[in-house]
Amino acid sequence: MTTSSAPGKVYLFGEHAVVYGEPAVPCAIQRRARVTVAARSDERVRVEAQELTLDGFAVTWGGDADDRPDVDVPAALVDAAMGYVEGAIEQAREAAGEPGAGFDVTIESEIPLGAGLGSSAAVVVAAIDAATRELGAPIEPEAVADRAYRVEHDVQDGEASRADTFCSAVGGAVRVQGEDCRRLGDVPNLPFVVGYDGGSGDTGALVAGVRARKEAYDFAADTIAAIGDVVRRGEQALEGGDVEEVGRLMDFNHGLLSALGVSARSLDAMVWAARDADALGAKLTGAGGGGCVVALDPTEQSRTALKYTPGCEDAFRAELDTEGVRVEE
Ligand code: MEV
């Protein structure tokens, strides 16, 4: 039996635009998905997920049974989660050269599903790491990231960037532009506060919506390019340790994401609550449509304001996690 864990993340800058070759800067946070795998004697895969959303579920597939889960969570959410786990197991089998390996898989996650904190990337990264180790064929975090990206790419119909999976695999603050992925060296202390509306967005549909707007309107394409400019300025501010400028640029980034149609009333309400509480900056994080916002605030004010914002279900401080995927003893 092997357990690996991998962190979730917030986007400081650049989600959505990264899908079109602009740079993005996601940062790993100290909220993890843990995946335990145990090799089976047959080719089946049994997945048990606890606390992934409000309800857990269990499902077995493989062999001749066409098992689909009989559970009390939305089918689309379960299908997406299963797609990620199935893809991760396929990648581990391929990496280890054991196409018929079966597993019992247990997933526990502190990262809400589909809420913009990189839950699917963390599950896929941890699952590939654990399953390759269980088969006696561990691979480096960069190789885990690469294989996890292929899974996200397939599940999201070819419209995924390497940002989420690379960040979860290597940890820390990273910069991703196309194939070029690297960790950022010295970043200043970033006092993240996360607000969560209890909901989630459909990443595939949101990414497709941005593509449709980009194709319909030149100014939507310009908006994506403008996000790239914000990210480049943001990197300079990060390198210079200018956290106030980072905050101002986060505000700008949120406005541009809003223009692209991926914000939501609940996300805007939380962004404004944090700004009214004198956060240095605030924006949605991840695909949008619902889920989480991230604010920068060294004081307790934004977290308190978020807690009292109608529609905000949870508000917490998120520390940067400098560690990526790791095996748990
Ligand atoms: C989703 O967490 C981030 C997006 O940029 C999609 C991606 O990068 O794959 C919206």
Coordinates of C-alpha atoms and ligand atoms in Angstrom, one line a residue:
M1 CA 0.0 0.0 0.0
T2 CA 1.4 3.4 -0.9
T3 CA 0.1 6.9 -0.1
S4 CA 1.2 10.1 -1.9
S5 CA -0.1 13.6 -1.5
A6 CA 0.0 16.7 -3.7
P7 CA -1.0 20.3 -3.0
G8 CA -3.8 22.4 -4.4
K9 CA -3.0 25.9 -5.7
V10 CA -4.2 29.4 -6.2
Y11 CA -3.6 31.4 -9.4
L12 CA -1.8 34.6 -8.6
F13 CA -2.2 35.5 -12.2
G14 CA -2.9 34.2 -15.7
E15 CA -5.6 31.4 -15.6
H16 CA -7.5 31.0 -18.9
A17 CA -4.9 33.1 -20.9
V18 CA -2.4 30.4 -20.2
V19 CA -4.4 28.1 -22.4
Y20 CA -3.5 30.4 -25.3
G21 CA 0.2 30.6 -24.7
E22 CA 0.3 33.5 -22.3
P23 CA 2.3 33.0 -19.0
A24 CA 0.6 32.2 -15.7
V25 CA 1.8 32.2 -12.1
P26 CA 0.1 29.6 -9.9
C27 CA 1.2 29.0 -6.3
A28 CA 0.9 25.8 -4.4
I29 CA -1.0 26.1 -1.1
Q30 CA -1.0 24.0 2.1
R31 CA -4.2 22.0 1.3
R32 CA -3.5 18.5 -0.1
A33 CA -5.1 15.6 -1.8
R34 CA -4.0 12.2 -0.5
V35 CA -4.3 9.1 -2.6
T36 CA -3.6 5.6 -1.3
V37 CA -3.2 2.7 -3.7
A38 CA -2.9 -1.0 -3.1
A39 CA -2.1 -3.4 -5.9
R40 CA -4.9 -6.0 -6.6
S41 CA -4.5 -9.5 -7.8
D42 CA -6.9 -8.8 -10.7
E43 CA -7.1 -6.0 -13.3
R44 CA -9.9 -4.1 -11.6
V45 CA -9.8 -0.7 -10.2
R46 CA -11.9 0.2 -7.2
V47 CA -12.0 3.9 -6.2
E48 CA -13.3 5.2 -2.9
A49 CA -13.5 8.9 -2.4
Q50 CA -14.1 10.4 1.0
E51 CA -15.2 13.9 1.6
L52 CA -14.4 14.9 -2.0
T53 CA -17.5 17.0 -1.9
L54 CA -20.2 16.8 0.7
D55 CA -20.8 13.1 0.1
G56 CA -18.2 10.4 -0.5
F57 CA -18.6 7.7 -3.1
A58 CA -17.2 4.3 -4.1
V59 CA -17.0 2.7 -7.5
T60 CA -15.4 -0.3 -9.0
W61 CA -14.7 -0.8 -12.7
G62 CA -12.8 -3.1 -15.0
G63 CA -13.3 -6.8 -15.7
D64 CA -16.6 -7.5 -17.4
A65 CA -18.7 -5.3 -15.2
D66 CA -19.7 -1.9 -16.6
D67 CA -20.0 -0.5 -13.1
R68 CA -21.1 3.1 -12.7
P69 CA -21.4 4.7 -9.3
D70 CA -24.7 4.6 -7.6
V71 CA -24.1 7.6 -5.4
D72 CA -25.8 10.7 -4.2
V73 CA -23.6 13.3 -5.9
P74 CA -24.1 14.9 -9.3
A75 CA -23.3 12.5 -12.1
A76 CA -21.2 15.0 -14.0
L77 CA -19.0 15.5 -11.0
V78 CA -18.5 11.8 -10.4
D79 CA -17.9 11.2 -14.1
A80 CA -15.2 14.0 -14.2
A81 CA -13.6 12.7 -11.0
M82 CA -13.6 9.1 -12.4
G83 CA -12.1 10.4 -15.7
Y84 CA -9.2 11.9 -13.8
V85 CA -8.6 8.8 -11.7
E86 CA -9.0 6.4 -14.7
G87 CA -6.5 8.5 -16.6
A88 CA -4.0 8.6 -13.8
I89 CA -4.1 4.8 -13.4
E90 CA -3.6 4.4 -17.2
Q91 CA -0.5 6.7 -17.0
A92 CA 0.9 4.8 -14.0
R93 CA 0.4 1.5 -15.8
E94 CA 2.1 2.8 -18.9
A95 CA 5.0 4.3 -16.9
A96 CA 5.6 1.1 -15.1
G97 CA 5.1 -1.1 -18.2
E98 CA 2.3 -3.0 -16.4
P99 CA -0.8 -2.5 -18.5
G100 CA -2.9 -5.0 -16.5
A101 CA -2.2 -3.7 -13.0
G102 CA -5.3 -3.4 -10.8
F103 CA -5.6 -1.2 -7.8
D104 CA -7.8 -0.3 -4.8
V105 CA -7.6 3.5 -4.7
T106 CA -8.7 5.7 -1.8
I107 CA -8.9 9.5 -2.2
E108 CA -9.0 12.0 0.6
S109 CA -8.9 15.6 -0.1
E110 CA -8.8 18.9 1.7
I111 CA -9.4 20.7 -1.6
P112 CA -13.0 21.2 -2.7
L113 CA -13.8 19.8 -6.1
G114 CA -14.0 22.1 -9.1
A115 CA -13.6 25.2 -6.9
G116 CA -10.5 26.7 -8.5
L117 CA -8.0 25.3 -6.1
G118 CA -6.6 22.6 -8.4
S119 CA -8.3 19.6 -6.9
S120 CA -8.3 17.5 -10.0
A121 CA -4.6 18.2 -10.7
A122 CA -3.7 17.3 -7.1
V123 CA -5.6 14.0 -7.2
V124 CA -4.1 13.1 -10.6
V125 CA -0.6 14.0 -9.5
A126 CA -0.8 12.1 -6.2
A127 CA -2.5 9.1 -7.9
I128 CA 0.3 8.8 -10.5
D129 CA 3.0 9.1 -7.9
A130 CA 1.4 6.6 -5.6
A131 CA 0.6 4.0 -8.3
T132 CA 4.0 4.1 -9.9
R133 CA 5.6 3.7 -6.5
E134 CA 3.3 0.8 -5.7
L135 CA 4.4 -0.9 -8.9
G136 CA 8.0 -0.4 -7.9
A137 CA 8.6 2.2 -10.7
P138 CA 8.7 5.7 -9.1
I139 CA 9.2 8.6 -11.5
E140 CA 10.5 12.2 -10.9
P141 CA 8.0 15.0 -10.0
E142 CA 8.5 16.6 -13.5
A143 CA 7.6 13.3 -15.2
V144 CA 4.6 13.0 -12.9
A145 CA 3.6 16.5 -14.0
D146 CA 4.0 15.6 -17.6
R147 CA 1.8 12.5 -17.3
A148 CA -0.8 14.3 -15.2
Y149 CA -1.0 17.0 -17.8
R150 CA -1.8 14.4 -20.4
V151 CA -4.7 13.2 -18.2
E152 CA -6.1 16.8 -17.8
H153 CA -5.6 17.4 -21.5
D154 CA -7.8 14.4 -22.3
V155 CA -10.5 15.0 -19.7
Q156 CA -10.7 18.7 -20.7
D157 CA -11.0 17.9 -24.4
G158 CA -7.5 19.1 -25.3
E159 CA -7.9 22.5 -23.7
A160 CA -5.7 22.3 -20.6
S161 CA -2.5 24.1 -19.8
R162 CA 0.4 22.6 -17.9
A163 CA -0.1 25.1 -15.1
D164 CA -2.2 23.2 -12.5
T165 CA -0.4 19.9 -12.8
F166 CA 3.1 21.3 -12.9
C167 CA 2.4 23.5 -9.8
S168 CA 1.0 20.6 -7.9
A169 CA 3.9 18.3 -8.8
V170 CA 6.7 20.6 -7.9
G171 CA 5.2 23.0 -5.3
G172 CA 6.0 26.6 -4.6
A173 CA 5.3 29.5 -7.0
V174 CA 5.8 28.5 -10.6
R175 CA 5.7 30.2 -14.0
V176 CA 4.2 28.3 -16.9
Q177 CA 4.1 29.4 -20.5
G178 CA 3.2 26.7 -23.0
E179 CA 5.7 23.9 -22.6
D180 CA 8.1 26.1 -20.5
C181 CA 7.5 25.3 -16.8
R182 CA 9.7 26.4 -14.0
R183 CA 9.7 27.2 -10.3
L184 CA 10.2 30.8 -9.3
G185 CA 13.1 31.4 -7.0
D186 CA 12.8 34.0 -4.3
V187 CA 9.2 35.1 -3.9
P188 CA 8.2 37.5 -1.1
N189 CA 5.8 36.3 1.6
L190 CA 2.3 36.2 -0.1
P191 CA -0.4 36.5 2.6
F192 CA -3.2 34.6 0.7
V193 CA -6.7 34.5 2.0
V194 CA -9.2 32.2 0.2
G195 CA -13.0 32.7 0.1
Y196 CA -15.1 29.8 -1.0
D197 CA -18.7 30.1 -2.1
G198 CA -19.4 26.3 -1.7
G199 CA -19.9 25.9 -5.4
S200 CA -17.9 24.8 -8.4
G201 CA -17.5 25.6 -12.1
D202 CA -17.3 23.3 -15.0
T203 CA -13.7 23.9 -16.2
G204 CA -14.2 22.4 -19.7
A205 CA -17.4 24.5 -20.3
L206 CA -15.7 27.7 -19.0
V207 CA -12.6 27.2 -21.1
A208 CA -14.8 26.5 -24.2
G209 CA -16.8 29.7 -23.4
V210 CA -13.6 31.8 -23.4
R211 CA -12.5 30.2 -26.7
A212 CA -15.9 31.1 -28.2
R213 CA -15.7 34.7 -27.1
K214 CA -12.1 34.9 -28.3
E215 CA -13.2 33.7 -31.8
A216 CA -16.2 35.9 -31.9
Y217 CA -14.6 39.2 -30.8
D218 CA -11.1 40.7 -31.5
F219 CA -11.4 42.6 -28.2
A220 CA -11.8 39.3 -26.3
A221 CA -8.5 38.1 -27.9
D222 CA -7.0 41.5 -26.9
T223 CA -8.3 40.9 -23.3
I224 CA -6.4 37.6 -23.2
A225 CA -3.3 39.3 -24.5
A226 CA -3.8 42.0 -21.8
I227 CA -3.9 39.3 -19.1
G228 CA -0.5 38.2 -20.5
D229 CA 0.8 41.8 -20.0
V230 CA -0.6 41.8 -16.4
V231 CA 1.2 38.6 -15.7
R232 CA 4.6 39.9 -17.0
R233 CA 4.2 43.0 -14.9
G234 CA 3.2 40.8 -12.0
E235 CA 6.4 38.8 -12.3
Q236 CA 8.5 42.0 -12.2
A237 CA 6.6 43.0 -9.1
L238 CA 7.2 39.6 -7.5
E239 CA 10.9 39.7 -8.3
G240 CA 11.1 43.2 -6.9
G241 CA 9.3 42.1 -3.7
D242 CA 6.6 44.7 -4.4
V243 CA 3.6 42.9 -2.8
E244 CA 1.3 46.0 -3.1
E245 CA 1.8 46.2 -6.8
V246 CA 1.1 42.4 -7.0
G247 CA -2.2 43.2 -5.3
R248 CA -3.1 46.0 -7.7
L249 CA -2.3 43.7 -10.7
M250 CA -4.5 40.9 -9.2
D251 CA -7.4 43.4 -9.2
F252 CA -6.7 44.1 -12.8
N253 CA -6.5 40.5 -13.6
H254 CA -10.0 39.9 -12.0
G255 CA -11.5 42.6 -14.1
L256 CA -10.1 41.1 -17.3
L257 CA -11.4 37.6 -16.3
S258 CA -14.8 39.2 -15.6
A259 CA -14.8 40.7 -19.1
L260 CA -14.1 37.2 -20.5
G261 CA -17.3 36.0 -18.8
V262 CA -15.9 33.6 -16.2
S263 CA -16.7 35.4 -13.0
A264 CA -19.9 35.0 -11.0
R265 CA -22.0 37.1 -8.7
S266 CA -20.7 35.2 -5.7
L267 CA -17.1 35.6 -6.8
D268 CA -17.5 39.3 -7.4
A269 CA -19.2 39.7 -4.0
M270 CA -16.3 38.0 -2.3
V271 CA -13.7 40.0 -4.3
W272 CA -15.4 43.3 -3.3
A273 CA -15.7 42.2 0.3
A274 CA -12.0 41.6 0.5
R275 CA -11.2 44.9 -1.3
D276 CA -13.6 46.8 1.0
A277 CA -11.6 45.3 3.9
D278 CA -8.4 46.8 2.5
A279 CA -7.0 43.7 0.9
L280 CA -4.0 44.5 -1.3
G281 CA -5.8 42.8 -4.2
A282 CA -8.4 40.1 -4.9
K283 CA -9.4 38.0 -7.8
L284 CA -11.1 34.8 -8.7
T285 CA -8.8 31.8 -9.0
G286 CA -9.0 28.9 -11.5
A287 CA -11.6 28.4 -14.1
G288 CA -14.2 30.6 -12.4
G289 CA -18.0 30.3 -12.7
G290 CA -18.2 29.7 -8.9
G291 CA -15.8 28.4 -6.3
C292 CA -13.0 30.5 -4.8
V293 CA -11.4 33.9 -4.8
V294 CA -7.9 34.7 -3.5
A295 CA -7.0 37.9 -1.8
L296 CA -3.7 39.2 -0.5
D297 CA -4.0 40.5 3.0
P298 CA -1.4 40.4 5.8
T299 CA -4.1 41.4 8.3
E300 CA -7.2 39.4 9.5
Q301 CA -9.6 42.0 8.0
S302 CA -10.3 40.3 4.6
R303 CA -10.9 36.9 6.2
T304 CA -13.3 38.4 8.7
A305 CA -15.1 40.4 6.0
L306 CA -15.4 37.3 3.8
K307 CA -16.8 35.2 6.7
Y308 CA -19.7 37.7 6.9
T309 CA -20.2 38.0 3.2
P310 CA -23.5 36.4 2.1
G311 CA -22.7 33.4 -0.1
C312 CA -19.3 32.9 1.3
E313 CA -19.2 29.4 2.9
D314 CA -15.6 29.3 4.1
A315 CA -12.8 31.8 4.4
F316 CA -9.3 30.7 5.3
R317 CA -5.7 31.7 5.2
A318 CA -3.6 29.6 2.7
E319 CA 0.1 29.4 3.2
L320 CA 2.4 28.8 0.2
D321 CA 3.4 25.2 0.1
T322 CA 7.0 24.9 -1.0
E323 CA 6.7 21.1 -1.3
G324 CA 5.1 19.4 -4.3
V325 CA 4.1 15.8 -4.6
R326 CA 5.4 13.5 -1.8
V327 CA 5.1 10.1 -0.5
E328 CA 3.4 9.9 2.9
E329 CA 5.0 7.5 5.4
Ligands
MEV1 C1 -8.1 25.9 -14.5 O1 -7.7 25.6 -13.1 C2 -7.2 26.8 -15.1 C3 -7.5 27.1 -16.6 O2 -6.5 28.1 -17.0 C4 -7.4 25.9 -17.5 C5 -6.0 25.4 -17.6 O3 -5.0 26.1 -17.4 O4 -5.9 24.2 -17.9 C6 -8.8 27.8 -16.7

